[in-house]
Short mmCIF file of C-alpha atoms in Angstrom, two decimals:
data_model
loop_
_atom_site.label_atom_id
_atom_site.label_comp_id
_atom_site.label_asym_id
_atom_site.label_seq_id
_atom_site.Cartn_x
_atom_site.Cartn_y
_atom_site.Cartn_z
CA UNK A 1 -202.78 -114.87 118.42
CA UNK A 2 -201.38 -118.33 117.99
CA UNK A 3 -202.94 -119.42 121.59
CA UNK A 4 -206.21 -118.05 120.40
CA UNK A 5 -206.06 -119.91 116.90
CA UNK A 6 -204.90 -122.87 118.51
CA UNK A 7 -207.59 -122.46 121.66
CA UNK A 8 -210.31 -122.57 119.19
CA UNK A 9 -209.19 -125.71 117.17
CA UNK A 10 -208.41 -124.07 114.21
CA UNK A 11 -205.25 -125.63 113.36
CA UNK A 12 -206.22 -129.20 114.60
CA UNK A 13 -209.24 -128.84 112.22
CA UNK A 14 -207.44 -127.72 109.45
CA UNK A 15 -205.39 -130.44 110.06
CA UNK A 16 -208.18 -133.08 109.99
CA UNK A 17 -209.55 -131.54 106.93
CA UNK A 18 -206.26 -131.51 104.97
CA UNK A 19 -206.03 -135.51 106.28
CA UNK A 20 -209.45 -135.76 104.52
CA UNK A 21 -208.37 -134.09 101.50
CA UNK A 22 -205.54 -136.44 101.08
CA UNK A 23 -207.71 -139.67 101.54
CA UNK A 24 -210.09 -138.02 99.05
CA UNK A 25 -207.48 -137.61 96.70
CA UNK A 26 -205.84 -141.03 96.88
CA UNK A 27 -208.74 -142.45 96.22
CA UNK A 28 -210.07 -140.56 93.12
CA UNK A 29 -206.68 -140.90 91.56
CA UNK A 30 -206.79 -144.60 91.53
CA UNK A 31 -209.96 -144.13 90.53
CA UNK A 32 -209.60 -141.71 87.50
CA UNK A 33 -206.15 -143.78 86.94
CA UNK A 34 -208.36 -146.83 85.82
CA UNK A 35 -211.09 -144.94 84.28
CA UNK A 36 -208.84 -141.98 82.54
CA UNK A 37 -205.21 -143.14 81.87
CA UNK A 38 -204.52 -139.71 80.64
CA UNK A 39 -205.40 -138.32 84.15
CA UNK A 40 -202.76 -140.49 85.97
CA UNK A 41 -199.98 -138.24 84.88
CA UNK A 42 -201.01 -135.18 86.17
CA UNK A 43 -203.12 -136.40 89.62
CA UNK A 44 -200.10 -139.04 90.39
CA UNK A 45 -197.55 -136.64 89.88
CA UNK A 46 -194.80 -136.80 92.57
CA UNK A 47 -194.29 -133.46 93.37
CA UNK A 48 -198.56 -133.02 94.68
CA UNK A 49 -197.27 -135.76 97.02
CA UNK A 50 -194.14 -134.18 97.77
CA UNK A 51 -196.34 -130.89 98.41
CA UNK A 52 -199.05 -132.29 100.49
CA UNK A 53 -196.69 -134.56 102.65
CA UNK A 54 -194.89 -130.94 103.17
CA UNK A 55 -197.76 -129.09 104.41
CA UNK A 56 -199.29 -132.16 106.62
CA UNK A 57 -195.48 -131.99 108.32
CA UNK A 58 -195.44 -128.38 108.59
CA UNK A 59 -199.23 -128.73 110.15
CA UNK A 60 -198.74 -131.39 112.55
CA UNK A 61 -195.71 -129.21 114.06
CA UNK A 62 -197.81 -126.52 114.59
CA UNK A 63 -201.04 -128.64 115.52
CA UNK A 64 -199.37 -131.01 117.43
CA UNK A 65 -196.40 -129.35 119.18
CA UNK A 66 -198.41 -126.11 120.35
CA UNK A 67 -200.80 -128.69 121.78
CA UNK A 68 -198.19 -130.90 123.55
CA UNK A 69 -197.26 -128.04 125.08
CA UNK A 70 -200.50 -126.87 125.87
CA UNK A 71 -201.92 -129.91 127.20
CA UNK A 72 -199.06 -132.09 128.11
CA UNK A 73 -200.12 -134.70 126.60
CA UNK A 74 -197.26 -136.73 124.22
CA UNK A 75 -199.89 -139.55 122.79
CA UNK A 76 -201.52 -136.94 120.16
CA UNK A 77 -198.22 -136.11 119.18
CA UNK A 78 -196.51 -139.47 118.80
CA UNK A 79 -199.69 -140.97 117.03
CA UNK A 80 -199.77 -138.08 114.62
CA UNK A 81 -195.78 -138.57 114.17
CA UNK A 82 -196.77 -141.81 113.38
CA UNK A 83 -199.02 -141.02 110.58
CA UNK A 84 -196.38 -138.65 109.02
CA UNK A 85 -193.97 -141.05 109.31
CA UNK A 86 -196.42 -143.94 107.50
CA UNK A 87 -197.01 -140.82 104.72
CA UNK A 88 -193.15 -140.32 104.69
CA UNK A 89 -192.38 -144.34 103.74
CA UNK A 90 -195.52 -144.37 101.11
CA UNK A 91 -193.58 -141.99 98.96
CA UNK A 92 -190.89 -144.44 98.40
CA UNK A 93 -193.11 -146.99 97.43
CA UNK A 94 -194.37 -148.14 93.86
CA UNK A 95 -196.74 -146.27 92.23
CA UNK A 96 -199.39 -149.01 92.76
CA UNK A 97 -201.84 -150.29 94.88
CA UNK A 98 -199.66 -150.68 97.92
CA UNK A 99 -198.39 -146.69 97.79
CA UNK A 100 -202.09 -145.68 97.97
CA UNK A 101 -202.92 -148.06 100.66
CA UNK A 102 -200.35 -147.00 102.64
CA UNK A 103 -200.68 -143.22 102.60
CA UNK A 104 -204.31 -143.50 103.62
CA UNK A 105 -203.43 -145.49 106.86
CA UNK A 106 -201.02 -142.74 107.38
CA UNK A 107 -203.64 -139.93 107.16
CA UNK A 108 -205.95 -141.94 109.12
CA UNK A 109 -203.40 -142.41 111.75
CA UNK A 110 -202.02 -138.17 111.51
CA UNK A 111 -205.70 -137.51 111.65
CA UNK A 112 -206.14 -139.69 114.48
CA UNK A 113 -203.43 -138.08 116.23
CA UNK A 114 -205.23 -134.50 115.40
CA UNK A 115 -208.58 -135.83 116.69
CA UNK A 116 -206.53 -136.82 120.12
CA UNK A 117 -204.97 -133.49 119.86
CA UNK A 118 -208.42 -131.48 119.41
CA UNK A 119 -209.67 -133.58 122.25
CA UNK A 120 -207.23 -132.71 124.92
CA UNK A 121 -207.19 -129.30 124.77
CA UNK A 122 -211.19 -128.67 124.84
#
């Protein structure tokens, strides 16, 4: 069943559209942070961070991996590693400009790596 998910880009494009989510989100919170202060606490709250940087790991495993495999092709998996990895320091940072910089070129890189991914095996 996974082959078939997996054969039909399912994963990859959930993948890409979680990626999008995220950039989507960073944005609008800085956004409604400047606009709404009241909104800050609850759309800049660490743990949706925490949450989504869990389930773009726990996607890019599955996304990437099967398709490493698949393919044999390492470059989708190390660019998307990457990306995590970019997402991964951007928690650590201020909550400021510089955080919300950083986590979108880390979901434009894990989505890059997802695009490379989708790619490769079709």
């Amino acid at each position: 069943m996974l082959n078939r998910i997996n054969r039909d880009g399912l994963v990859d494009r959930a993948a890409m559209l979680l990626s999008g989510l995220c950039a989507v989100h960073c944005l609008v919170s800085a956004v409604l942070v400047a606009v709404l202060a009241s909104a800050g606490g609850i759309l800049l709250d660490p743990i949706i961070h925490e949450v989504g940087l869990m389930i773009a790991i726990l996607l890019g495993a599955v996304a990437l991996g099967y398709g490493a495999l698949r393919h044999g092709y390492m470059m989708p998996l190390a660019i998307g590693s990457l990306g995590i990895g970019v997402m991964m320091g951007a928690l650590e940072l201020p909550h400021d400009g510089s955080q919300v910089f950083y986590t979108i070129v880390g979901v434009a890189i894990l989505a890059l790596g997802h695009d490379l991914n989708y790619r490769a095996t079709h």
